[in-house]
Every structure is written in structure tokens, then in C-alpha cells.
Coordinates of C-alpha atoms and ligand atoms in Angstrom, one line a residue:
X1 CA 0.2 -0.3 0.3
X2 CA 1.3 4.0 -1.0
X3 CA 2.3 5.9 2.4
X4 CA -0.6 7.9 0.9
X5 CA -3.0 5.0 1.3
X6 CA -2.2 4.0 4.1
X7 CA -2.3 7.0 6.4
X8 CA -5.7 7.6 4.4
X9 CA -6.9 3.7 6.3
X10 CA -5.3 4.7 9.1
X11 CA -6.6 8.1 9.6
X12 CA -10.8 5.7 9.4
X13 CA -8.7 3.9 11.8
X14 CA -8.0 6.1 14.4
X15 CA -11.3 8.1 13.9
X16 CA -13.2 5.0 14.7
X17 CA -11.4 4.0 17.4
X18 CA -14.4 4.5 20.8
X19 CA -12.0 3.7 23.5
X20 CA -8.0 4.0 24.8
X21 CA -8.0 0.5 24.3
X22 CA -9.0 0.0 20.2
X23 CA -6.7 2.9 20.2
X24 CA -3.5 1.1 21.5
X25 CA -4.6 -1.7 18.9
X26 CA -4.1 1.1 16.4
X27 CA -1.2 2.2 17.4
X28 CA 0.4 -1.6 17.8
X29 CA -0.9 -2.6 13.8
X30 CA 0.7 0.8 12.7
X31 CA 3.4 1.7 14.4
X32 CA 4.2 -2.0 16.2
X33 CA 7.2 -4.2 15.6
X34 CA 5.5 -6.1 13.0
X35 CA 2.9 -2.5 12.2
X36 CA 2.1 -1.8 8.5
X37 CA 4.1 1.7 9.2
X38 CA 7.2 -0.2 10.4
X39 CA 7.2 -2.4 7.6
X40 CA 7.2 0.6 4.8
X41 CA 10.1 2.1 7.4
X42 CA 11.8 -1.4 6.7
X43 CA 11.4 -1.8 3.1
X44 CA 13.5 1.5 2.3
X45 CA 16.3 -0.3 3.4
X46 CA 16.0 -3.1 -0.1
X47 CA 15.4 0.6 -2.4
X48 CA 17.8 1.9 -4.7
X49 CA 19.5 5.2 -3.7
X50 CA 16.9 7.4 -5.8
X51 CA 13.7 5.3 -5.3
X52 CA 14.6 5.7 -1.2
X53 CA 15.3 9.4 -1.7
X54 CA 11.5 10.0 -3.6
X55 CA 10.2 7.5 -0.8
X56 CA 12.0 8.3 2.7
X57 CA 10.2 11.6 2.7
X58 CA 6.7 10.4 2.0
X59 CA 7.3 7.1 4.8
X60 CA 8.9 9.2 7.4
X61 CA 5.9 11.7 6.9
X62 CA 3.4 9.1 7.0
X63 CA 5.2 7.8 10.7
X64 CA 5.0 11.7 11.5
X65 CA 1.5 12.0 11.1
X66 CA -0.1 9.0 12.2
X67 CA 2.5 9.8 14.8
X68 CA 0.8 12.9 15.8
X69 CA -3.2 11.2 15.6
X70 CA -2.9 8.7 17.9
X71 CA -1.5 11.2 20.1
X72 CA -4.1 13.9 19.2
X73 CA -7.0 11.1 19.5
X74 CA -5.5 9.8 22.8
X75 CA -6.0 13.3 24.4
X76 CA -9.9 13.5 23.1
X77 CA -10.4 10.3 24.7
X78 CA -9.0 10.8 28.2
X79 CA -11.2 13.9 28.3
X80 CA -14.3 12.9 27.0
X81 CA -13.9 9.3 29.6
X82 CA -12.8 12.6 32.3
X83 CA -15.7 14.5 31.1
X84 CA -18.2 11.5 31.2
X85 CA -16.6 10.5 34.9
X86 CA -17.5 14.3 36.3
X87 CA -20.7 14.3 35.0
X88 CA -22.2 10.4 36.4
X89 CA -20.0 10.4 39.6
X90 CA -20.6 12.0 42.9
X91 CA -18.7 12.9 45.7
X92 CA -20.9 12.4 49.0
X93 CA -19.9 15.2 51.3
X94 CA -22.7 14.3 53.6
X95 CA -21.1 11.0 54.4
X96 CA -19.0 10.6 57.7
X97 CA -15.4 10.6 57.3
X98 CA -13.8 6.8 58.0
X99 CA -12.7 7.5 61.3
X100 CA -9.0 7.0 62.2
X101 CA -7.9 5.0 65.0
X102 CA -6.8 7.3 67.9
X103 CA -4.3 6.1 71.3
X104 CA -5.4 7.4 74.2
X105 CA -3.0 9.1 77.7
X106 CA -1.7 6.3 80.1
X107 CA -3.4 7.7 83.4
X108 CA -0.3 6.9 84.9
X109 CA 1.1 10.1 82.0
X110 CA -1.8 12.3 82.3
X111 CA -0.9 12.7 86.3
X112 CA 2.9 12.4 85.9
X113 CA 2.0 15.5 83.6
X114 CA -0.8 17.4 86.0
X115 CA 1.6 17.5 88.6
X116 CA 4.1 18.8 86.8
X117 CA 2.1 21.7 85.3
X118 CA 1.1 22.3 89.2
X119 CA 5.0 22.2 90.2
X120 CA 5.7 23.9 87.2
X121 CA 3.3 26.9 88.2
X122 CA 4.5 27.0 91.5
X123 CA 8.2 28.1 89.8
X124 CA 10.0 24.4 90.4
X125 CA 12.0 23.3 87.2
X126 CA 11.8 19.5 86.5
X127 CA 14.5 17.8 86.9
X128 CA 16.2 14.1 85.5
X129 CA 18.2 11.2 85.8
X130 CA 19.5 8.0 85.2
X131 CA 17.2 5.4 86.1
X132 CA 20.5 3.0 86.2
X133 CA 22.3 4.5 89.3
X134 CA 25.4 3.4 91.4
X135 CA 25.0 3.1 95.0
X136 CA 26.1 6.4 96.2
X137 CA 23.7 8.7 94.7
X138 CA 21.1 5.7 95.5
X139 CA 22.3 5.3 99.0
X140 CA 25.0 6.8 100.6
X141 CA 24.0 10.6 99.7
X142 CA 21.2 10.2 101.5
X143 CA 22.6 9.7 104.4
X144 CA 21.6 5.5 104.2
X145 CA 24.5 3.4 105.4
X146 CA 26.0 0.6 104.3
X147 CA 24.4 -1.2 107.3
X148 CA 21.3 0.9 107.3
X149 CA 17.6 -1.3 106.9
X150 CA 16.5 1.0 104.6
X151 CA 18.5 -0.6 102.0
X152 CA 16.8 -3.9 102.5
X153 CA 14.0 -2.2 103.0
X154 CA 13.7 -1.0 99.6
X155 CA 14.1 -4.4 97.7
X156 CA 17.0 -3.4 95.8
X157 CA 17.1 -4.6 92.5
X158 CA 21.1 -4.8 92.1
X159 CA 22.5 -5.0 88.5
X160 CA 25.7 -5.5 87.5
X161 CA 28.5 -3.1 87.8
X162 CA 31.8 -2.7 86.6
X163 CA 32.8 -5.2 89.4
X164 CA 34.3 -2.3 91.5
X165 CA 31.1 -0.1 91.5
X166 CA 27.4 -1.7 92.4
X167 CA 24.8 -0.2 90.6
X168 CA 21.0 -0.6 91.4
X169 CA 17.7 0.4 89.8
X170 CA 17.3 3.7 91.5
X171 CA 14.5 2.8 93.9
X172 CA 13.3 6.8 94.6
X173 CA 14.1 9.6 92.4
X174 CA 15.9 11.2 95.1
X175 CA 19.4 10.2 93.7
X176 CA 18.7 13.1 90.4
X177 CA 17.7 16.0 93.7
X178 CA 21.6 14.9 94.8
X179 CA 22.6 15.1 91.0
X180 CA 21.2 18.3 91.2
X181 CA 22.6 19.6 94.2
X182 CA 26.1 18.5 93.3
X183 CA 26.0 20.5 89.9
X184 CA 23.6 23.6 90.9
X185 CA 24.0 25.9 93.1
X186 CA 21.1 27.1 95.5
X187 CA 18.1 28.8 95.1
X188 CA 17.3 25.3 94.2
X189 CA 13.5 24.5 93.1
X190 CA 13.3 20.8 91.6
X191 CA 10.8 18.3 91.2
X192 CA 11.8 15.1 90.0
X193 CA 9.5 12.9 87.9
X194 CA 10.0 9.3 86.6
X195 CA 10.1 5.4 87.3
X196 CA 11.6 4.1 90.2
X197 CA 12.2 -0.2 90.8
X198 CA 11.4 -2.3 94.0
X199 CA 11.5 -5.8 94.5
X200 CA 7.9 -6.3 95.4
X201 CA 5.2 -7.5 93.5
X202 CA 1.5 -8.2 95.1
X203 CA -2.2 -6.3 94.6
X204 CA -0.6 -3.1 95.9
X205 CA 3.1 -2.9 94.3
X206 CA 4.1 -3.3 91.5
X207 CA 8.5 -3.7 90.6
X208 CA 8.0 -0.4 88.2
X209 CA 6.3 2.7 89.5
X210 CA 6.3 6.4 89.7
X211 CA 7.5 8.5 91.9
X212 CA 7.6 12.0 91.8
X213 CA 10.1 13.6 94.6
X214 CA 10.2 17.8 95.4
X215 CA 13.2 19.7 96.5
X216 CA 13.9 23.5 97.7
X217 CA 17.4 24.3 99.0
X218 CA 17.4 27.7 99.7
X219 CA 18.4 29.7 103.0
X220 CA 16.2 30.2 105.9
X221 CA 13.7 27.6 104.8
X222 CA 11.5 26.4 107.6
X223 CA 8.3 23.6 108.0
X224 CA 6.1 26.2 107.4
X225 CA 7.3 26.8 103.4
X226 CA 6.6 22.9 103.5
X227 CA 3.3 22.8 104.6
X228 CA 2.0 25.7 102.3
X229 CA 3.8 23.8 99.4
X230 CA 2.0 20.5 100.0
X231 CA -1.4 22.1 100.4
X232 CA -1.3 24.5 97.6
X233 CA 0.2 21.7 94.8
X234 CA -2.5 18.9 96.4
X235 CA -5.7 21.1 96.0
X236 CA -4.7 22.1 92.9
X237 CA -4.2 18.7 92.3
X238 CA -7.4 17.3 93.1
X239 CA -9.4 20.2 92.7
X240 CA -11.0 21.4 95.9
X241 CA -10.5 23.5 98.1
X242 CA -11.9 21.7 101.3
X243 CA -7.9 19.6 100.8
X244 CA -6.9 18.7 105.0
X245 CA -3.7 17.9 105.7
X246 CA -2.5 16.3 108.6
X247 CA 1.6 16.2 109.3
X248 CA 3.0 13.2 111.3
X249 CA 6.3 12.6 112.6
X250 CA 8.0 10.0 110.9
X251 CA 11.0 8.9 110.1
X252 CA 13.4 9.1 106.8
X253 CA 16.6 8.9 107.0
X254 CA 17.6 11.3 104.6
X255 CA 15.2 14.4 106.6
X256 CA 14.9 15.3 109.9
X257 CA 12.3 16.4 111.0
X258 CA 10.5 13.8 109.0
X259 CA 6.1 14.2 108.8
X260 CA 3.8 12.0 106.5
X261 CA 1.4 13.2 105.4
X262 CA -2.3 12.9 105.2
X263 CA -5.1 13.8 103.3
X264 CA -8.8 13.8 104.8
X265 CA -11.4 12.5 103.1
X266 CA -14.9 12.0 103.0
X267 CA -18.1 10.2 101.8
X268 CA -20.0 11.8 98.9
X269 CA -22.3 9.8 97.2
X270 CA -21.6 6.6 98.4
X271 CA -17.9 7.4 97.4
X272 CA -15.1 7.7 99.4
X273 CA -13.5 11.7 98.1
X274 CA -10.6 14.0 98.7
X275 CA -12.1 16.6 101.5
X276 CA -13.8 17.0 104.6
X277 CA -11.4 15.4 107.5
X278 CA -14.3 12.6 108.2
X279 CA -11.0 10.0 107.8
X280 CA -7.1 10.3 106.9
X281 CA -5.2 8.7 104.1
X282 CA -1.5 8.7 103.6
X283 CA -0.5 10.5 100.4
X284 CA 3.2 11.7 100.7
X285 CA 6.1 11.6 102.5
X286 CA 8.5 14.8 103.8
X287 CA 10.7 16.8 105.7
X288 CA 13.8 18.9 106.3
X289 CA 16.7 17.9 103.8
X290 CA 18.9 16.4 107.0
X291 CA 22.0 18.2 107.1
X292 CA 24.4 15.5 106.1
X293 CA 22.9 15.0 102.9
X294 CA 23.6 18.9 102.2
X295 CA 26.6 18.6 103.1
X296 CA 27.2 15.1 101.4
X297 CA 26.1 17.6 97.8
X298 CA 29.3 19.9 98.4
X299 CA 27.1 22.2 100.7
X300 CA 27.0 24.2 103.8
X301 CA 24.2 23.4 105.9
X302 CA 24.8 26.0 108.4
X303 CA 24.1 28.0 105.2
X304 CA 21.1 26.0 102.9
X305 CA 18.6 24.7 104.3
X306 CA 15.3 22.9 102.2
X307 CA 12.7 20.8 102.3
X308 CA 12.0 17.4 100.2
X309 CA 8.7 15.1 99.5
X310 CA 7.6 12.1 98.2
X311 CA 4.9 10.9 96.7
X312 CA 3.3 8.1 94.6
X313 CA 2.4 9.0 90.8
X314 CA 0.3 6.0 90.1
X315 CA -1.1 5.5 93.5
X316 CA -2.2 9.5 93.0
X317 CA -3.8 8.7 89.6
X318 CA -5.5 5.5 91.4
X319 CA -6.9 8.4 94.3
X320 CA -7.6 11.2 91.5
X321 CA -9.4 8.4 89.0
X322 CA -10.8 5.7 91.3
X323 CA -9.0 3.1 89.5
X324 CA -9.1 0.5 92.5
X325 CA -6.6 -2.4 90.6
X326 CA -2.9 -1.1 90.3
X327 CA -2.0 -4.3 88.3
X328 CA -4.3 -3.2 85.9
X329 CA -2.1 -0.5 85.4
X330 CA 0.8 -2.3 83.6
X331 CA -1.2 -4.8 82.2
X332 CA -1.2 -2.9 78.8
X333 CA -4.7 -3.5 78.3
X334 CA -6.5 -1.8 75.8
X335 CA -10.0 -2.1 77.0
X336 CA -9.2 -0.9 80.2
X337 CA -7.2 1.9 78.3
X338 CA -9.6 3.1 76.3
X339 CA -12.0 2.9 79.7
X340 CA -9.4 4.9 81.6
X341 CA -7.0 6.5 79.1
X342 CA -7.0 10.5 78.6
X343 CA -7.8 11.8 75.3
X344 CA -4.4 13.5 73.4
X345 CA -6.2 16.6 74.0
X346 CA -6.7 16.6 77.3
X347 CA -3.2 18.9 78.3
X348 CA -3.4 19.7 81.7
X349 CA -3.6 23.2 82.2
X350 CA -4.1 25.2 85.3
X351 CA -6.9 27.9 83.4
X352 CA -8.5 24.4 82.2
X353 CA -8.3 22.7 85.2
X354 CA -5.5 20.1 85.5
X355 CA -7.6 16.9 85.3
X356 CA -9.9 18.5 82.3
Ligands
LIG1 C1 8.3 8.6 100.3 C2 8.9 9.6 100.9 C3 10.3 11.1 100.8 C4 12.6 13.0 99.9 C5 11.2 11.8 100.3 C6 14.1 13.6 99.8 C7 15.1 14.0 98.5 C8 16.5 14.1 99.2 C9 17.0 14.8 100.4 C10 16.1 14.3 100.9 CL1 17.8 14.6 97.4 N1 14.4 13.7 100.7 N2 13.4 13.3 99.5 C11 11.7 13.2 101.6 C12 11.3 13.1 102.3 C13 10.3 11.8 102.1 O1 10.0 10.1 100.3 O2 7.1 8.2 100.9 N3 7.8 8.3 99.1 C14 6.9 7.6 98.4

């Protein structure tokens, strides 16, 4: 077939193609390996020079014309297909969006954030330290002697150190305060929230739990500062003004004098709530930092005094949000987390209420 006739025939085929599949078949039949236009191009090789000079422009012209006709038709078919879809398909904006899987904030994390927020508002900075501690920071600096029963009382997890220095999983966050006193000069106002470890496991004890300790070191600090701070903190945390404190004399090796702090509770709608004073429950340990601890950190106890306190984050969470089984805290049961967990938007702020 002459290039001219072939073009007429292919133009007709292209015009007749009603979808992209049919158009592709026309392209393969013309320009594919065994295509009609390809065959003409191949025939150039066997022509004598004069014939080739005459035929080559026509054949190449044919190929270009067919190529651009195919491209133009392809665009037209694609546009037609899109217009058809736009005319027939509708996005239903009234359909509810598919809900994304959402996690929740663990109650202990929420409570630790609430405590941090309250103390930040009172001017306390947050201090952190290692969970694997040396014996000195965890015990010795805190006036807990080698033979002191507190070392056994704490049911410590010992960890292999380098042989010379026994290491422990910190049994409280006090070593963080020791490290802060060693590294900074007074005045110091810090809280140390974090995980602590004791070899203890029953209905009311887990081997890992959360503690938050506070420390203030300055000149002329006394128990009055301690009591005001704890009262202000507990009122903010339990979101009630009728929180009553009772300080009972106690003993800790690192404080002198030492006091255990109870809050009053009462029964409301058959449930025990913090506030009032029908009964008492212990929520904190506290005291004036022992002069020996201050001296151990390189400070002069005649110039610097301080108060310190410690409390359990898990226990405070149970009290505030009415969760009664401590072990459920660390089971990782999604049903429990969905029930007690907090929305990630429930960021505690004092203006919105810390437990909002
Ligand atoms: C409790 C008792 C307490 C402290 C922690 C402390 C830290 C330093 C110096 C002195 Cl660096 N004291 N911390 C003081 C008294 C009590 O915690 O029952 N915690 C759950």
C-alpha cells in the first residue's frame, strides 16, 4: 500500500477507535514491531538510492502524521472519559469520614503531666536522671549507711556494674535531686518525676512504679514553706479547696525532722473522696533535708536548708480517678486503656483545670 493510501486507512481506524484500548490496538498495528508503517520504514533498506530518496520523505512523513494523530486522539479520548466521570460521579460530602484509629494517654502519664504543670506554676523546674544508679547517689549520699535497714527495706534490684561499683535500679528519684545539688548552686526548686524500681509485687505493689519528689534548697527554709507548698499542690491536684492536711512525725534517713502527710477524706454519694476530714489517708512523705545530705552534696548546712517530699504517681492516679487495681495499670489491656485513658487533647493546664 502506498504511504498515502495507508495514511487514509489509518486515519479512518484512528477516527473509529472509541476507547483507549481500541486506539492502542491501532497504534500496535501501525507502529508496532510487525506494524504496517514499520514495514514501510523497513522497506527503505532494500530500495535503490533514487527510489529511496523519493520514498523516504513520504514514509517518514507518514510515520509522523500517524504518531501525532494517535496522540491527539488519545488526549481527546482521555478528556471524554474524564468528562463522563465528572458528569456521572458525585462525592457525597454528607457521608461521615472514616474514623482514624486513636490512642489514648495512660492515666499515669496524665497524672505525671498534671503534677508537673502544678509545680511548674509554683516555680519548680523539672529534673531528670538515670534509672540505673550507683550506690552512692541512690543510698550513701542520702544518709543511708551501708548497714542501714533502708537498703534492705527498699528491696533493691542490684545490677552488674564494673565490679568495683555496685549499680542499682533507682529505688526512688532522690538521686536526681542529689545530682542536681551537686551540679547547681542554690537556690534550687526542682521536682523529679520518673520511674523507680523495688523488688515487690502484689495487689498493691508493682516492681516498677512512678514517683515524684520535690526539693527546695535556699536560705532560711522551714517547715512552714513545706506545708504551704504541699497544701497548695494537693488542692490544685484534687481540684478542691477543702483539702485538709495532717502532718504526722515520722522517720526517713534523709530528712530531719520527717513528716508523713495525710489528706482528709469524706464520703460523697457513697464514694470516698478527697476533701473534708471524716478520715485520713497517707499521700506523701516529707521533711527538712538532713544536714548530712546537704553536706554530702558539698553545701554548707549552716547556710543552706531545704525541704523535700516524695509521693507515688500511680497511687495519686488511683485516688483521683477511682481506679482500684494497681496491676491493671501495667497490663497493657486496651479495654482498660480505652476506659480510663485520656484524650490526647486533654493537656493539663491550670486555667482549664489540671484534670480537664
Ligand atoms: C515517700 C517518701 C520522701 C524525700 C522523699 C528527699 C530527697 C533528698 C533529700 C531529702 Cl535529695 N529528701 N526526698 C524526702 C522525704 C520523703 O519520700 O514516702 N515517698 C513515696
